[in-house]
mmCIF file of C-alpha atoms in Angstrom:
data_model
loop_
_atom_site.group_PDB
_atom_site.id
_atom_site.type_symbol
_atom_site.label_atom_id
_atom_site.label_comp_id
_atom_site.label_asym_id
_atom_site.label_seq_id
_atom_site.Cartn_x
_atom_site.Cartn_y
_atom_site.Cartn_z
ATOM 1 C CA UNK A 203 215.217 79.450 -4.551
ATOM 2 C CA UNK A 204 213.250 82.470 -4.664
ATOM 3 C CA UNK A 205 209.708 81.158 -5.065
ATOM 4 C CA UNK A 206 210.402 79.262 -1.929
ATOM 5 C CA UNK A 207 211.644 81.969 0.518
ATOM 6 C CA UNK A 208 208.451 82.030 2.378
ATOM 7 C CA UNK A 209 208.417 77.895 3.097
ATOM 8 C CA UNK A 210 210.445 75.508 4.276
ATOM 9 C CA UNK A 211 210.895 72.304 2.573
ATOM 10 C CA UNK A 212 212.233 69.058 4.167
ATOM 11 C CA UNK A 213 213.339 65.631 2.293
ATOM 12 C CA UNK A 214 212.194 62.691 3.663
ATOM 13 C CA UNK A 215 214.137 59.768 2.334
ATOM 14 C CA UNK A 216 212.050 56.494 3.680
ATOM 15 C CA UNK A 217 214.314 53.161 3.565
ATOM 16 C CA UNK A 218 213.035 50.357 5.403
ATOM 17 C CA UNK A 219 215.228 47.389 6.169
ATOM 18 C CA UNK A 220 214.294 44.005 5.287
ATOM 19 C CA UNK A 221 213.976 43.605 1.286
ATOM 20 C CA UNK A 222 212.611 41.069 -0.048
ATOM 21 C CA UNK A 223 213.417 40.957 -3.940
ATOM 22 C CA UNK A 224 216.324 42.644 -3.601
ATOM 23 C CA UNK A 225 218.472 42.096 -0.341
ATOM 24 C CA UNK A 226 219.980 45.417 1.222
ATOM 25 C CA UNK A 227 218.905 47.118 -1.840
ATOM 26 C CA UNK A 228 219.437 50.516 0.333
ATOM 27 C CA UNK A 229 222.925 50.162 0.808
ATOM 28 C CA UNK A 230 223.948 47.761 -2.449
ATOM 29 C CA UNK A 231 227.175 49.758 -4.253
ATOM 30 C CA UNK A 232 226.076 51.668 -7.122
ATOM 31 C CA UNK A 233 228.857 53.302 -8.691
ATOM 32 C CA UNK A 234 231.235 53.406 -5.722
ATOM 33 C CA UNK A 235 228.792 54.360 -3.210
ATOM 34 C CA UNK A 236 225.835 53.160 -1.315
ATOM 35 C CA UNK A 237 222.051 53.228 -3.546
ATOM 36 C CA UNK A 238 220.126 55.622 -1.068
ATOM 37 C CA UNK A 239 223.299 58.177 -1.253
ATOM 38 C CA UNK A 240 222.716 58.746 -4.779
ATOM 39 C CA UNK A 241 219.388 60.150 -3.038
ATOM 40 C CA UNK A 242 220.815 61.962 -0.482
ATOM 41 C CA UNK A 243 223.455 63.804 -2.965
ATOM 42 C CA UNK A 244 220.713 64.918 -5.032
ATOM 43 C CA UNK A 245 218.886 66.538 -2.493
ATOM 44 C CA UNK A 246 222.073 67.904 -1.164
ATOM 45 C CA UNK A 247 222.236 69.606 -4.460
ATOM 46 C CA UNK A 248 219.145 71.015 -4.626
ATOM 47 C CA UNK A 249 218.913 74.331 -3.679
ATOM 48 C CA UNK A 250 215.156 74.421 -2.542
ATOM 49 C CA UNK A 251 215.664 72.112 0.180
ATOM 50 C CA UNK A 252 216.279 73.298 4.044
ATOM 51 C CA UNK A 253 216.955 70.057 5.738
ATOM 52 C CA UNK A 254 217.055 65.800 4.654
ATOM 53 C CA UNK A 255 215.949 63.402 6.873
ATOM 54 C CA UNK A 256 215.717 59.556 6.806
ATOM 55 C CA UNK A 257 212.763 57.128 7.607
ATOM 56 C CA UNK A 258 214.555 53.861 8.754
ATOM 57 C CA UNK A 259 214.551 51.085 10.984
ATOM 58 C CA UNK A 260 217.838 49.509 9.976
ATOM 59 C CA UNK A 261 221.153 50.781 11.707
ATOM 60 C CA UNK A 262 223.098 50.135 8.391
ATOM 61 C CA UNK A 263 220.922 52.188 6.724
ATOM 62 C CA UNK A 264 221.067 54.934 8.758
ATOM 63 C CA UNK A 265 225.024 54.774 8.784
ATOM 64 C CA UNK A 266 225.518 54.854 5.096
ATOM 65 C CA UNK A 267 222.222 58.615 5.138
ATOM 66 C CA UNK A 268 224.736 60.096 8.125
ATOM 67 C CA UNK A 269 227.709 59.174 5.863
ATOM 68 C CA UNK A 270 225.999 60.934 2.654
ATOM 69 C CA UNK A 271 225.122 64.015 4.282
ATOM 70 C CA UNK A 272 221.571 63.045 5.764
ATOM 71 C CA UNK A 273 220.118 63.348 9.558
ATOM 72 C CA UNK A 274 218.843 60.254 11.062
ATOM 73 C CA UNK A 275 216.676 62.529 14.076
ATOM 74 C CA UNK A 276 214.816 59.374 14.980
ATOM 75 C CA UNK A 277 214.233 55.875 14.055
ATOM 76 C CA UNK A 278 211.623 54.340 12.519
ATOM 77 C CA UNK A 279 209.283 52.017 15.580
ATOM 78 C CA UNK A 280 208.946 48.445 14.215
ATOM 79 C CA UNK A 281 205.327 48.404 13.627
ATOM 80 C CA UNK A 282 205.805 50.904 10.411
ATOM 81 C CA UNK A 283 208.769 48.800 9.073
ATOM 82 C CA UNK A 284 206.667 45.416 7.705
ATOM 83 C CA UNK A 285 205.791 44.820 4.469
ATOM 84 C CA UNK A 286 202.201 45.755 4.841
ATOM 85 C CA UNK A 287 203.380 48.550 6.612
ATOM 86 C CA UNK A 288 201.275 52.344 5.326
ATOM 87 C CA UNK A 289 203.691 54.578 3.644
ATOM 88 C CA UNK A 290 200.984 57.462 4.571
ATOM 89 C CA UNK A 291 201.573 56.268 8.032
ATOM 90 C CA UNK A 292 205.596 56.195 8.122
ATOM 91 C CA UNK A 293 204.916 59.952 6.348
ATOM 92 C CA UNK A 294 202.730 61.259 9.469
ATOM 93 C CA UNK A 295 204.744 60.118 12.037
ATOM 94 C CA UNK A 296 208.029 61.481 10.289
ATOM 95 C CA UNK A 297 206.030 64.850 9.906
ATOM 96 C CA UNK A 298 205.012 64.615 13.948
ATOM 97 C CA UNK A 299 208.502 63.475 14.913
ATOM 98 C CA UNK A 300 210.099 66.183 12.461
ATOM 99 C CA UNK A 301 207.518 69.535 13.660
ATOM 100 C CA UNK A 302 208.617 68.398 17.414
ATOM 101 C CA UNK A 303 211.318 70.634 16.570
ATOM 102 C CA UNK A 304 211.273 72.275 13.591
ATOM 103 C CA UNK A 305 207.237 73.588 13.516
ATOM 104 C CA UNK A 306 207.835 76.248 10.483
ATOM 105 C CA UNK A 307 208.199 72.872 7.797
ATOM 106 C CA UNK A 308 205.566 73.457 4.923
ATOM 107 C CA UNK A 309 206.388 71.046 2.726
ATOM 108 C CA UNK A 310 207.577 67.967 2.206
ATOM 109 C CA UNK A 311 209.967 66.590 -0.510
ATOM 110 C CA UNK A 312 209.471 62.489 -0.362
ATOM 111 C CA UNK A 313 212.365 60.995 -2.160
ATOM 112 C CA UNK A 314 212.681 56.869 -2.108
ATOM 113 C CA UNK A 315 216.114 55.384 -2.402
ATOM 114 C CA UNK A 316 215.581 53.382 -5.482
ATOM 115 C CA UNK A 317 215.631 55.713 -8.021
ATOM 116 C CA UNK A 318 218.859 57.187 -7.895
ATOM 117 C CA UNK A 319 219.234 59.151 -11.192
ATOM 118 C CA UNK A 320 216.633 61.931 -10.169
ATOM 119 C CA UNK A 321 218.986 65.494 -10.401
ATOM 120 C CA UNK A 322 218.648 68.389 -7.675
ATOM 121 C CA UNK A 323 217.631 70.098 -10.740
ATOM 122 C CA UNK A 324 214.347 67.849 -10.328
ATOM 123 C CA UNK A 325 213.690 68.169 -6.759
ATOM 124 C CA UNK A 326 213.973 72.303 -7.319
ATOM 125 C CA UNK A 327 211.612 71.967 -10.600
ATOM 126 C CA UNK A 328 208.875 70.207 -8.643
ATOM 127 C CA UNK A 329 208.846 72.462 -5.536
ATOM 128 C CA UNK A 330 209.000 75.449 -7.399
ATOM 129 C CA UNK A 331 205.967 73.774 -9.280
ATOM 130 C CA UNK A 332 203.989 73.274 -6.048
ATOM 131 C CA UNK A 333 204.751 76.704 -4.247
ATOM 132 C CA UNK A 334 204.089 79.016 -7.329
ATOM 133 C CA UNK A 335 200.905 77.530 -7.593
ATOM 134 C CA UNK A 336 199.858 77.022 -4.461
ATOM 135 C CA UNK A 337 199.011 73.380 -4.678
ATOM 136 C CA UNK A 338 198.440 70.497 -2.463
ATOM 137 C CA UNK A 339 201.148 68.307 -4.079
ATOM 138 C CA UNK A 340 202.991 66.993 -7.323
ATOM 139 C CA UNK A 341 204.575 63.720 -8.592
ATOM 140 C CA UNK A 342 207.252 62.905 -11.423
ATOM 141 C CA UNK A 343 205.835 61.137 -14.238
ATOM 142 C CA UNK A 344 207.636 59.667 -17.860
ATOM 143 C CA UNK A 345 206.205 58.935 -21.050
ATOM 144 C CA UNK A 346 205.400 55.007 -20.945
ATOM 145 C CA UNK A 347 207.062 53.153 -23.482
ATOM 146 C CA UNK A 348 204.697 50.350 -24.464
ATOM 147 C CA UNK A 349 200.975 52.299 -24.956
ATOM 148 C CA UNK A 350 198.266 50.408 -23.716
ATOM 149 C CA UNK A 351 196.511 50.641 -27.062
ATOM 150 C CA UNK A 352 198.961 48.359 -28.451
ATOM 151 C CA UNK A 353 198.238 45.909 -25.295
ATOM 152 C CA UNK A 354 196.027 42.714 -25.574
ATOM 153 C CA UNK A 355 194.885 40.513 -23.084
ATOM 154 C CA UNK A 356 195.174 36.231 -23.991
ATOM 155 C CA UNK A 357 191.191 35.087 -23.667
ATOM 156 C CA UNK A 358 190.184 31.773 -22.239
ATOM 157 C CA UNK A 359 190.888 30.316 -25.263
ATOM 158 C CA UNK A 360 194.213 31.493 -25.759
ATOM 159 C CA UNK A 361 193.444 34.102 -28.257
ATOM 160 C CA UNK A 362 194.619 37.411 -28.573
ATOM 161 C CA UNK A 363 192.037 40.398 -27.484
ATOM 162 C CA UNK A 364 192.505 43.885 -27.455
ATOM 163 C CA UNK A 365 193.269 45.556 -24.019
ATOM 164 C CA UNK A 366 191.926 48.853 -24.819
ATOM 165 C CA UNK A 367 188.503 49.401 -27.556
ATOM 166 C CA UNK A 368 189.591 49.835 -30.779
ATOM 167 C CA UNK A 369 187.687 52.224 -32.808
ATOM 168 C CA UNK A 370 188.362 50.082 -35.995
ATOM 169 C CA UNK A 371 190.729 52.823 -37.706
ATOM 170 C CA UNK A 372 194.220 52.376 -37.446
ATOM 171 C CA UNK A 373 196.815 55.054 -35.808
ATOM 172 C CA UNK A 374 199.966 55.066 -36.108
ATOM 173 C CA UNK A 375 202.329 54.896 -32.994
ATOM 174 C CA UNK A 376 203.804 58.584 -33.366
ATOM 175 C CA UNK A 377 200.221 59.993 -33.323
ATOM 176 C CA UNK A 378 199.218 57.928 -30.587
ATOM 177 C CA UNK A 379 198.046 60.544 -27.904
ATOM 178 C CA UNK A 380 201.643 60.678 -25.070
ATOM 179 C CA UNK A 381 200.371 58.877 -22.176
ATOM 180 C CA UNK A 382 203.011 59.108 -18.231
ATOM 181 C CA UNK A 383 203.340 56.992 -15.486
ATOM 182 C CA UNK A 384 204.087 57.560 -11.994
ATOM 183 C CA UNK A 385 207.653 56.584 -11.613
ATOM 184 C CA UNK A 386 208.188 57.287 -8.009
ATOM 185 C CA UNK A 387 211.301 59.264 -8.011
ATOM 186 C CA UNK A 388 209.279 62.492 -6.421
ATOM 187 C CA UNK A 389 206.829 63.096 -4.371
ATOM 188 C CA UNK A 390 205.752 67.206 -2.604
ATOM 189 C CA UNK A 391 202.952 68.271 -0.326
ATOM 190 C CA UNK A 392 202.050 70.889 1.472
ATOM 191 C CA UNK A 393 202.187 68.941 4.892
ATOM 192 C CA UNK A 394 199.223 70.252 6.527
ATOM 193 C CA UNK A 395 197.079 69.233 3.389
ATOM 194 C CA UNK A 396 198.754 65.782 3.250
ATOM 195 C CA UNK A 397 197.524 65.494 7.381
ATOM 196 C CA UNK A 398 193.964 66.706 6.256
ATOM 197 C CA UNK A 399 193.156 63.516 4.167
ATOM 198 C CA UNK A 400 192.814 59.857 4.587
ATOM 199 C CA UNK A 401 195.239 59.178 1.178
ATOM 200 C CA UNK A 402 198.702 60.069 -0.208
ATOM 201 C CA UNK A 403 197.945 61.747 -3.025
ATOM 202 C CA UNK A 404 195.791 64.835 -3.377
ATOM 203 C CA UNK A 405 192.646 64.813 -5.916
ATOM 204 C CA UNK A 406 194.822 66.617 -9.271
ATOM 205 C CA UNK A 407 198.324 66.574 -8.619
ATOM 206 C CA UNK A 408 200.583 68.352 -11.049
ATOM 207 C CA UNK A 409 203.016 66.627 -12.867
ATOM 208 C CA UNK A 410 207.156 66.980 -13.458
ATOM 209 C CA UNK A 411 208.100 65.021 -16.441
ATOM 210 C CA UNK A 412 211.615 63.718 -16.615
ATOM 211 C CA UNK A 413 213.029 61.173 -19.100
ATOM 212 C CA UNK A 414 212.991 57.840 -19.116
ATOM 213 C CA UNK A 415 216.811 57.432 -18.287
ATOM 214 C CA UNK A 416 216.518 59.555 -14.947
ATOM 215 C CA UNK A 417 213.283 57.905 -13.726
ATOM 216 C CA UNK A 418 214.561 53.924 -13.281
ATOM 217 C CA UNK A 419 213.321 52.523 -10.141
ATOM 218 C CA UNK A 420 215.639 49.790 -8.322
ATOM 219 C CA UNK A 421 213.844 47.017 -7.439
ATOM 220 C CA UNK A 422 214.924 43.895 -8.587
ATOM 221 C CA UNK A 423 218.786 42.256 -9.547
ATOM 222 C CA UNK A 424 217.514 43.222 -12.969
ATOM 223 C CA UNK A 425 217.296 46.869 -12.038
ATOM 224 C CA UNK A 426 220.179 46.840 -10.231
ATOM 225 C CA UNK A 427 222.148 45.810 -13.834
ATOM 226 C CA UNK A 428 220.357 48.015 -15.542
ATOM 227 C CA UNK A 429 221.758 50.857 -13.542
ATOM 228 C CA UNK A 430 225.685 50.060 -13.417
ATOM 229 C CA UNK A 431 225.051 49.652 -17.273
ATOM 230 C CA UNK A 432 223.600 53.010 -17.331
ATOM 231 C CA UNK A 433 226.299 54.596 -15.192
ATOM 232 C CA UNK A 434 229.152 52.510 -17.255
ATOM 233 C CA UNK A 435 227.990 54.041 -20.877
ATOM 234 C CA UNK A 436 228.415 57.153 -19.595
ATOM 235 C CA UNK A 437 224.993 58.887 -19.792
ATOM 236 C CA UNK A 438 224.776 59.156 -16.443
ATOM 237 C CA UNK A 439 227.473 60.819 -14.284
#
């Protein structure tokens, strides 16, 4: 990519071991291959993208990255592989581990395994996003399907009140202002920005929109159906 000749951009692809809701959810078969190489493919795609690395702790894991196409440089230490574990803090050491030898990275591309259906064209849309602007970082976002204007909340008495105030005229749905969510399929920085500050995200990130389809997040057995169903109808490749 043009707009990125001047950077160097590195995936990090963090997959802890140890699942709860969903055992092995890294490696479960999803259409004939492991879950996180649907990940690894898609940043293999994209053309923005200099090297991909994986965040693990779990051997199998790391097997099934090598066998997409990933490097496994290092693994993860044990204390940032919990469930309370800090993502910011399996980030920074990644980052330290990764500029050990390669000190030129300026940005960082965090993919998780669990949403497999995000495209290279994505991963180049969001970086080209961040460098021609010159911006600290940028997140994928859809259009939420259930607005919170039509949400209520049961009162003590088991009565129906509104979750959001109602200004007492009624709009329909189609005029409702478009509201996103955050749905975790893509996360950049500019890495020493991300090391400057105490959180994850920066103050305004920007935002890549991509459909509802491409943005499902693997989580639960649910999910997990939801996905083959997906890939069976034929709207995903």
């Amino acid at each position: 990519m043009q707009a990125c000749e001047a950077n160097r951009v590195v995936a990090l692809i963090t997959a802890r071991g140890g699942s709860k809701r969903l055992k092995n959810k890294n490696i479960l078969d999803l259409g004939g291959k492991p879950l996180i190489a649907w990940t690894v493919e898609a940043a293999l795609e994209a053309a923005s993208i200099d090297r991909i690395i994986i965040s693990t702790d779990d051997e199998m894991i790391a097997d099934a990255a090598r066998a997409a196409g990933a490097e496994v440089p290092f693994m993860r230490p044990s204390e940032l592989a919990g469930d309370t574990s800090s993502h910011l803090d399996v980030i920074h050491h990644a980052i330290r581990r990764i500029r050990e030898t390669d000190a030129d990275v300026t940005h960082l591309v965090l993919l998780q395994p669990t949403s497999p259906f995000r495209s290279g064209a994505d991963i180049d849309a969001i970086v080209r996003m961040v460098v021609e602007n010159n911006a600290d970082c940028a997140v994928s976002v859809n259009e939420v399907n259930d607005h919170p204007a039509l949400m209520y909340r049961v009162a003590g008495d088991g009565s129906l009140e509104s979750y959001l105030p109602q200004s007492g005229r009624y709009v329909r749905t189609q005029d409702m202002e478009p509201l996103v969510v955050l749905n975790g399929a893509l996360y950049v920085f500019h890495i020493d920005r991300l090391l400057a500050r105490d959180r994850l995200l920066c103050a305004a990130p920007l935002a890549h929109k991509m459909p509802a389809l491409r943005s499902l997040d693997i989580d639960t057995e649910e999910d997990l159906i939801q996905a083959r169903a997906i890939l069976a109808s034929g709207l995903i490749d």
